[in-house]
């Protein structure tokens, strides 16, 4: 079993829909990151969380440390949000472990 | 402020050769991390450097090595290349190391193909 699990693996939605991507982890962590990777490979760091909730524009990230779970939400989704979203955790040994990613496709 | 730059962007090598990839962090950033991304394994952590010292290393064989210079620029080297080393190699810089609370800024990556 992977130490960081994401669901769903693939998600197709219509423009305007509310999107939720989930990340569960099985190790103790000091921080959790959400990354966005567009076709062509460029990666952008969206959020870094150690507790609670963060919001940036239409993106919201939450983390529940007790349940070892984080969610990334996208409100009013747009085709430009189409990308791979990757959850990564920094464990107690300070190593970063990545989920396999969620491929999101927003249809116009 | 210029972003993280990586050179070269694309590279083709043959099995058994060795390769050196370069990463220039954002000005003022002292921490550089390297990652390998393949379709099968996804993103995997290679190593992290801070102030010329390797502070963390992932589970890769000794053929993978790196170093950081006094200007924070970093290089990674892969010796005796294998077909499975074909991947996108990404580097990321952050302001300081020794902390879990620093945002990382990624470079565009070097796509290595081993024939």
PDB file of C-alpha atoms in Angstrom:
ATOM      1  CA  UNK A   1       0.000   0.000   0.000  1.00  0.00           C
ATOM      2  CA  UNK A   2       1.353   3.430  -0.923  1.00  0.00           C
ATOM      3  CA  UNK A   3       2.033   5.769   1.967  1.00  0.00           C
ATOM      4  CA  UNK A   4       0.174   8.551   0.116  1.00  0.00           C
ATOM      5  CA  UNK A   5      -3.038   7.670  -1.680  1.00  0.00           C
ATOM      6  CA  UNK A   6      -5.007  10.021  -3.900  1.00  0.00           C
ATOM      7  CA  UNK A   7      -8.525   9.687  -5.216  1.00  0.00           C
ATOM      8  CA  UNK A   8      -9.860   9.759  -7.759  1.00  0.00           C
ATOM      9  CA  UNK A   9      -7.078   8.873 -10.199  1.00  0.00           C
ATOM     10  CA  UNK A  10      -8.929  10.535 -13.056  1.00  0.00           C
ATOM     11  CA  UNK A  11     -11.735  13.052 -13.000  1.00  0.00           C
ATOM     12  CA  UNK A  12     -13.669  14.622 -15.859  1.00  0.00           C
ATOM     13  CA  UNK A  13     -16.170  17.368 -15.074  1.00  0.00           C
ATOM     14  CA  UNK A  14     -18.087  20.141 -16.780  1.00  0.00           C
ATOM     15  CA  UNK A  15     -17.002  23.746 -16.536  1.00  0.00           C
ATOM     16  CA  UNK A  16     -18.447  25.374 -13.437  1.00  0.00           C
ATOM     17  CA  UNK A  17     -18.615  22.216 -11.332  1.00  0.00           C
ATOM     18  CA  UNK A  18     -17.227  22.007  -7.787  1.00  0.00           C
ATOM     19  CA  UNK A  19     -14.230  19.676  -7.722  1.00  0.00           C
ATOM     20  CA  UNK A  20     -12.859  17.693  -4.789  1.00  0.00           C
ATOM     21  CA  UNK A  21      -9.613  15.714  -4.839  1.00  0.00           C
ATOM     22  CA  UNK A  22      -8.692  13.634  -1.819  1.00  0.00           C
ATOM     23  CA  UNK A  23      -5.383  12.629  -0.285  1.00  0.00           C
ATOM     24  CA  UNK A  24      -4.889  10.120   2.529  1.00  0.00           C
ATOM     25  CA  UNK A  25      -1.566   9.281   4.110  1.00  0.00           C
ATOM     26  CA  UNK A  26      -0.391   6.647   6.545  1.00  0.00           C
ATOM     27  CA  UNK A  27       2.761   8.224   7.994  1.00  0.00           C
ATOM     28  CA  UNK A  28       3.379  10.953  10.523  1.00  0.00           C
ATOM     29  CA  UNK A  29       3.952  14.206   8.720  1.00  0.00           C
ATOM     30  CA  UNK A  30       5.196  17.688   9.389  1.00  0.00           C
ATOM     31  CA  UNK A  31       3.634  19.236   6.286  1.00  0.00           C
ATOM     32  CA  UNK A  32       1.480  18.415   3.278  1.00  0.00           C
ATOM     33  CA  UNK A  33       1.800  20.000  -0.145  1.00  0.00           C
ATOM     34  CA  UNK A  34      -0.583  20.258  -3.070  1.00  0.00           C
ATOM     35  CA  UNK A  35       1.088  20.640  -6.466  1.00  0.00           C
ATOM     36  CA  UNK A  36      -0.301  21.296  -9.942  1.00  0.00           C
ATOM     37  CA  UNK A  37       1.372  19.908 -13.041  1.00  0.00           C
ATOM     38  CA  UNK A  38       0.330  21.033 -16.499  1.00  0.00           C
ATOM     39  CA  UNK A  39       1.013  19.129 -19.735  1.00  0.00           C
ATOM     40  CA  UNK A  40       4.644  19.719 -20.606  1.00  0.00           C
ATOM     41  CA  UNK A  41       5.762  19.040 -17.065  1.00  0.00           C
ATOM     42  CA  UNK A  42       5.823  22.397 -15.272  1.00  0.00           C
ATOM     43  CA  UNK A  43       4.957  22.058 -11.581  1.00  0.00           C
ATOM     44  CA  UNK A  44       3.475  24.795  -9.446  1.00  0.00           C
ATOM     45  CA  UNK A  45       3.196  24.591  -5.680  1.00  0.00           C
ATOM     46  CA  UNK A  46      -0.406  25.433  -4.749  1.00  0.00           C
ATOM     47  CA  UNK A  47      -0.525  25.000  -0.992  1.00  0.00           C
ATOM     48  CA  UNK A  48       1.564  23.914   1.947  1.00  0.00           C
ATOM     49  CA  UNK A  49      -0.445  22.872   4.997  1.00  0.00           C
ATOM     50  CA  UNK A  50       0.296  21.676   8.466  1.00  0.00           C
ATOM     51  CA  UNK A  51      -3.174  22.280   9.909  1.00  0.00           C
ATOM     52  CA  UNK A  52      -6.578  23.736   9.129  1.00  0.00           C
ATOM     53  CA  UNK A  53      -7.508  25.307   5.851  1.00  0.00           C
ATOM     54  CA  UNK A  54      -6.039  27.615   3.227  1.00  0.00           C
ATOM     55  CA  UNK A  55      -7.708  29.472   0.360  1.00  0.00           C
ATOM     56  CA  UNK A  56      -6.258  31.038  -2.743  1.00  0.00           C
ATOM     57  CA  UNK A  57      -8.678  32.335  -5.317  1.00  0.00           C
ATOM     58  CA  UNK A  58     -10.939  29.468  -6.356  1.00  0.00           C
ATOM     59  CA  UNK A  59      -8.762  26.872  -4.652  1.00  0.00           C
ATOM     60  CA  UNK A  60      -9.275  25.652  -1.089  1.00  0.00           C
ATOM     61  CA  UNK A  61      -7.141  23.085   0.714  1.00  0.00           C
ATOM     62  CA  UNK A  62      -7.996  21.465   4.018  1.00  0.00           C
ATOM     63  CA  UNK A  63      -6.187  19.011   6.234  1.00  0.00           C
ATOM     64  CA  UNK A  64      -7.337  16.838   9.139  1.00  0.00           C
ATOM     65  CA  UNK A  65      -4.242  15.700  10.993  1.00  0.00           C
ATOM     66  CA  UNK A  66      -6.125  13.245  13.241  1.00  0.00           C
ATOM     67  CA  UNK A  67      -7.718  11.501  10.259  1.00  0.00           C
ATOM     68  CA  UNK A  68      -4.572  11.813   8.100  1.00  0.00           C
ATOM     69  CA  UNK A  69      -6.564  13.246   5.262  1.00  0.00           C
ATOM     70  CA  UNK A  70      -6.466  16.318   3.066  1.00  0.00           C
ATOM     71  CA  UNK A  71      -8.763  17.631   0.357  1.00  0.00           C
ATOM     72  CA  UNK A  72      -8.233  20.073  -2.471  1.00  0.00           C
ATOM     73  CA  UNK A  73     -11.354  21.848  -3.702  1.00  0.00           C
ATOM     74  CA  UNK A  74     -11.808  23.889  -6.863  1.00  0.00           C
ATOM     75  CA  UNK A  75     -14.863  26.113  -7.060  1.00  0.00           C
ATOM     76  CA  UNK A  76     -16.364  27.245 -10.387  1.00  0.00           C
ATOM     77  CA  UNK A  77     -13.968  24.980 -12.319  1.00  0.00           C
ATOM     78  CA  UNK A  78     -12.622  26.153 -15.657  1.00  0.00           C
ATOM     79  CA  UNK A  79     -10.926  24.322 -18.549  1.00  0.00           C
ATOM     80  CA  UNK A  80      -7.635  26.002 -17.591  1.00  0.00           C
ATOM     81  CA  UNK A  81      -7.793  24.040 -14.315  1.00  0.00           C
ATOM     82  CA  UNK A  82      -7.178  20.876 -16.350  1.00  0.00           C
ATOM     83  CA  UNK A  83      -3.944  19.445 -14.999  1.00  0.00           C
ATOM     84  CA  UNK A  84      -2.542  16.722 -12.766  1.00  0.00           C
ATOM     85  CA  UNK A  85      -2.884  17.516  -9.065  1.00  0.00           C
ATOM     86  CA  UNK A  86      -0.317  15.889  -6.798  1.00  0.00           C
ATOM     87  CA  UNK A  87      -0.386  15.517  -3.038  1.00  0.00           C
ATOM     88  CA  UNK A  88       2.975  15.255  -1.255  1.00  0.00           C
ATOM     89  CA  UNK A  89       3.843  14.849   2.406  1.00  0.00           C
ATOM     90  CA  UNK A  90       7.029  15.531   4.307  1.00  0.00           C
ATOM     91  CA  UNK A  91       7.458  12.716   6.809  1.00  0.00           C
ATOM     92  CA  UNK A  92       9.153  12.786  10.211  1.00  0.00           C
ATOM     93  CA  UNK A  93      12.481  11.882   8.552  1.00  0.00           C
ATOM     94  CA  UNK A  94      12.043  15.039   6.505  1.00  0.00           C
ATOM     95  CA  UNK A  95      11.671  13.067   3.255  1.00  0.00           C
ATOM     96  CA  UNK A  96       9.014  13.956   0.725  1.00  0.00           C
ATOM     97  CA  UNK A  97       6.613  11.245  -0.437  1.00  0.00           C
ATOM     98  CA  UNK A  98       4.337  11.873  -3.396  1.00  0.00           C
ATOM     99  CA  UNK A  99       0.926  10.537  -4.332  1.00  0.00           C
ATOM    100  CA  UNK A 100       0.399   9.227  -7.852  1.00  0.00           C
ATOM    101  CA  UNK A 101      -1.619  12.289  -8.829  1.00  0.00           C
ATOM    102  CA  UNK A 102      -5.167  13.008  -9.951  1.00  0.00           C
ATOM    103  CA  UNK A 103      -5.666  13.828 -13.628  1.00  0.00           C
ATOM    104  CA  UNK A 104      -8.408  16.474 -13.902  1.00  0.00           C
ATOM    105  CA  UNK A 105     -10.077  17.343 -17.176  1.00  0.00           C
ATOM    106  CA  UNK A 106     -12.616  20.178 -17.247  1.00  0.00           C
ATOM    107  CA  UNK A 107     -14.851  20.235 -20.310  1.00  0.00           C
ATOM    108  CA  UNK A 108     -16.018  23.591 -21.694  1.00  0.00           C
TER     109      UNK A 108
ATOM    110  CA  UNK B   1      12.889  37.761 -10.197  1.00  0.00           C
ATOM    111  CA  UNK B   2      14.009  34.941 -12.471  1.00  0.00           C
ATOM    112  CA  UNK B   3      12.623  31.501 -11.731  1.00  0.00           C
ATOM    113  CA  UNK B   4      14.418  28.215 -11.303  1.00  0.00           C
ATOM    114  CA  UNK B   5      16.338  27.283 -14.428  1.00  0.00           C
ATOM    115  CA  UNK B   6      17.499  23.854 -15.489  1.00  0.00           C
ATOM    116  CA  UNK B   7      19.890  22.905 -18.237  1.00  0.00           C
ATOM    117  CA  UNK B   8      19.774  21.180 -20.545  1.00  0.00           C
ATOM    118  CA  UNK B   9      16.030  20.866 -21.143  1.00  0.00           C
ATOM    119  CA  UNK B  10      16.362  17.711 -23.220  1.00  0.00           C
ATOM    120  CA  UNK B  11      19.082  15.097 -23.334  1.00  0.00           C
ATOM    121  CA  UNK B  12      19.570  11.804 -25.132  1.00  0.00           C
ATOM    122  CA  UNK B  13      22.204   9.375 -23.896  1.00  0.00           C
ATOM    123  CA  UNK B  14      23.014   5.718 -24.395  1.00  0.00           C
ATOM    124  CA  UNK B  15      23.252   2.990 -21.782  1.00  0.00           C
ATOM    125  CA  UNK B  16      26.478   3.051 -19.812  1.00  0.00           C
ATOM    126  CA  UNK B  17      27.135   6.740 -20.320  1.00  0.00           C
ATOM    127  CA  UNK B  18      27.027   9.295 -17.557  1.00  0.00           C
ATOM    128  CA  UNK B  19      25.143  12.572 -17.430  1.00  0.00           C
ATOM    129  CA  UNK B  20      25.272  15.822 -15.468  1.00  0.00           C
ATOM    130  CA  UNK B  21      22.218  18.019 -15.038  1.00  0.00           C
ATOM    131  CA  UNK B  22      22.334  21.578 -13.756  1.00  0.00           C
ATOM    132  CA  UNK B  23      19.921  23.644 -11.675  1.00  0.00           C
ATOM    133  CA  UNK B  24      20.119  27.338 -10.857  1.00  0.00           C
ATOM    134  CA  UNK B  25      17.796  28.289  -7.985  1.00  0.00           C
ATOM    135  CA  UNK B  26      15.926  31.521  -7.531  1.00  0.00           C
ATOM    136  CA  UNK B  27      18.296  34.238  -6.342  1.00  0.00           C
ATOM    137  CA  UNK B  28      18.555  34.134  -2.570  1.00  0.00           C
ATOM    138  CA  UNK B  29      17.290  30.561  -2.252  1.00  0.00           C
ATOM    139  CA  UNK B  30      19.726  28.309  -0.438  1.00  0.00           C
ATOM    140  CA  UNK B  31      17.927  24.979  -0.643  1.00  0.00           C
ATOM    141  CA  UNK B  32      17.744  22.849  -3.780  1.00  0.00           C
ATOM    142  CA  UNK B  33      15.900  19.545  -4.091  1.00  0.00           C
ATOM    143  CA  UNK B  34      15.969  17.077  -6.967  1.00  0.00           C
ATOM    144  CA  UNK B  35      13.152  14.776  -8.080  1.00  0.00           C
ATOM    145  CA  UNK B  36      12.700  12.071 -10.685  1.00  0.00           C
ATOM    146  CA  UNK B  37       9.379  11.640 -12.468  1.00  0.00           C
ATOM    147  CA  UNK B  38       8.509   8.561 -14.535  1.00  0.00           C
ATOM    148  CA  UNK B  39       5.145   7.349 -15.843  1.00  0.00           C
ATOM    149  CA  UNK B  40       5.365   4.203 -13.737  1.00  0.00           C
ATOM    150  CA  UNK B  41       6.670   5.496 -10.417  1.00  0.00           C
ATOM    151  CA  UNK B  42       5.453   9.079 -10.526  1.00  0.00           C
ATOM    152  CA  UNK B  43       7.451  11.678  -8.643  1.00  0.00           C
ATOM    153  CA  UNK B  44      10.211  10.453  -6.368  1.00  0.00           C
ATOM    154  CA  UNK B  45      12.540  12.415  -4.140  1.00  0.00           C
ATOM    155  CA  UNK B  46      16.236  12.137  -5.003  1.00  0.00           C
ATOM    156  CA  UNK B  47      18.087  14.473  -2.650  1.00  0.00           C
ATOM    157  CA  UNK B  48      18.061  17.854  -1.003  1.00  0.00           C
ATOM    158  CA  UNK B  49      20.953  20.277  -0.565  1.00  0.00           C
ATOM    159  CA  UNK B  50      21.271  23.239   1.722  1.00  0.00           C
ATOM    160  CA  UNK B  51      24.330  25.477   1.932  1.00  0.00           C
ATOM    161  CA  UNK B  52      26.468  22.991  -0.033  1.00  0.00           C
ATOM    162  CA  UNK B  53      25.534  20.071   2.258  1.00  0.00           C
ATOM    163  CA  UNK B  54      23.311  17.148   1.389  1.00  0.00           C
ATOM    164  CA  UNK B  55      20.710  17.136   4.120  1.00  0.00           C
ATOM    165  CA  UNK B  56      18.492  14.341   2.864  1.00  0.00           C
ATOM    166  CA  UNK B  57      18.540  11.541   0.329  1.00  0.00           C
ATOM    167  CA  UNK B  58      15.854   9.360  -1.221  1.00  0.00           C
ATOM    168  CA  UNK B  59      16.039   5.653  -2.000  1.00  0.00           C
ATOM    169  CA  UNK B  60      18.129   5.714  -5.143  1.00  0.00           C
ATOM    170  CA  UNK B  61      21.309   3.763  -5.927  1.00  0.00           C
ATOM    171  CA  UNK B  62      24.739   5.312  -5.552  1.00  0.00           C
ATOM    172  CA  UNK B  63      24.850   5.952  -9.311  1.00  0.00           C
ATOM    173  CA  UNK B  64      22.807   9.043  -8.526  1.00  0.00           C
ATOM    174  CA  UNK B  65      24.812  11.800  -6.889  1.00  0.00           C
ATOM    175  CA  UNK B  66      24.688  15.518  -6.559  1.00  0.00           C
ATOM    176  CA  UNK B  67      26.396  18.572  -5.205  1.00  0.00           C
ATOM    177  CA  UNK B  68      25.701  22.189  -4.471  1.00  0.00           C
ATOM    178  CA  UNK B  69      28.073  25.067  -5.027  1.00  0.00           C
ATOM    179  CA  UNK B  70      28.671  28.148  -2.915  1.00  0.00           C
ATOM    180  CA  UNK B  71      26.354  30.197  -5.159  1.00  0.00           C
ATOM    181  CA  UNK B  72      23.583  27.622  -4.436  1.00  0.00           C
ATOM    182  CA  UNK B  73      23.633  26.249  -7.976  1.00  0.00           C
ATOM    183  CA  UNK B  74      23.321  22.493  -7.963  1.00  0.00           C
ATOM    184  CA  UNK B  75      24.265  19.634 -10.228  1.00  0.00           C
ATOM    185  CA  UNK B  76      23.164  16.043 -10.235  1.00  0.00           C
ATOM    186  CA  UNK B  77      25.074  13.244 -11.886  1.00  0.00           C
ATOM    187  CA  UNK B  78      23.940   9.833 -12.994  1.00  0.00           C
ATOM    188  CA  UNK B  79      26.646   7.354 -13.879  1.00  0.00           C
ATOM    189  CA  UNK B  80      26.379   4.121 -15.855  1.00  0.00           C
ATOM    190  CA  UNK B  81      23.003   5.055 -17.272  1.00  0.00           C
ATOM    191  CA  UNK B  82      20.286   2.419 -17.520  1.00  0.00           C
ATOM    192  CA  UNK B  83      17.167   2.426 -19.682  1.00  0.00           C
ATOM    193  CA  UNK B  84      15.074   2.885 -16.545  1.00  0.00           C
ATOM    194  CA  UNK B  85      16.773   6.201 -15.838  1.00  0.00           C
ATOM    195  CA  UNK B  86      14.768   7.767 -18.660  1.00  0.00           C
ATOM    196  CA  UNK B  87      12.672  10.338 -16.857  1.00  0.00           C
ATOM    197  CA  UNK B  88      11.894  13.972 -16.246  1.00  0.00           C
ATOM    198  CA  UNK B  89      14.321  15.323 -13.657  1.00  0.00           C
ATOM    199  CA  UNK B  90      12.990  18.272 -11.727  1.00  0.00           C
ATOM    200  CA  UNK B  91      14.716  20.561  -9.327  1.00  0.00           C
ATOM    201  CA  UNK B  92      13.061  22.891  -6.867  1.00  0.00           C
ATOM    202  CA  UNK B  93      14.450  25.666  -4.730  1.00  0.00           C
ATOM    203  CA  UNK B  94      13.271  27.187  -1.486  1.00  0.00           C
ATOM    204  CA  UNK B  95      14.408  30.067   0.617  1.00  0.00           C
ATOM    205  CA  UNK B  96      15.918  28.130   3.494  1.00  0.00           C
ATOM    206  CA  UNK B  97      16.324  24.494   4.368  1.00  0.00           C
ATOM    207  CA  UNK B  98      15.967  22.731   7.716  1.00  0.00           C
ATOM    208  CA  UNK B  99      12.288  23.582   7.778  1.00  0.00           C
ATOM    209  CA  UNK B 100       9.099  22.008   6.605  1.00  0.00           C
ATOM    210  CA  UNK B 101       7.397  25.305   6.083  1.00  0.00           C
ATOM    211  CA  UNK B 102       9.064  26.681   3.003  1.00  0.00           C
ATOM    212  CA  UNK B 103       7.327  26.793  -0.359  1.00  0.00           C
ATOM    213  CA  UNK B 104       9.243  25.100  -3.147  1.00  0.00           C
ATOM    214  CA  UNK B 105       9.549  26.622  -6.617  1.00  0.00           C
ATOM    215  CA  UNK B 106      10.052  24.119  -9.404  1.00  0.00           C
ATOM    216  CA  UNK B 107      12.121  24.383 -12.542  1.00  0.00           C
ATOM    217  CA  UNK B 108      10.857  23.228 -15.957  1.00  0.00           C
ATOM    218  CA  UNK B 109      12.773  19.964 -15.737  1.00  0.00           C
ATOM    219  CA  UNK B 110      15.304  18.104 -17.858  1.00  0.00           C
ATOM    220  CA  UNK B 111      13.871  15.275 -19.931  1.00  0.00           C
ATOM    221  CA  UNK B 112      16.467  12.517 -20.139  1.00  0.00           C
ATOM    222  CA  UNK B 113      16.090   9.693 -22.641  1.00  0.00           C
ATOM    223  CA  UNK B 114      18.407   6.714 -22.362  1.00  0.00           C
ATOM    224  CA  UNK B 115      18.664   4.565 -25.500  1.00  0.00           C
TER     225      UNK B 115
END
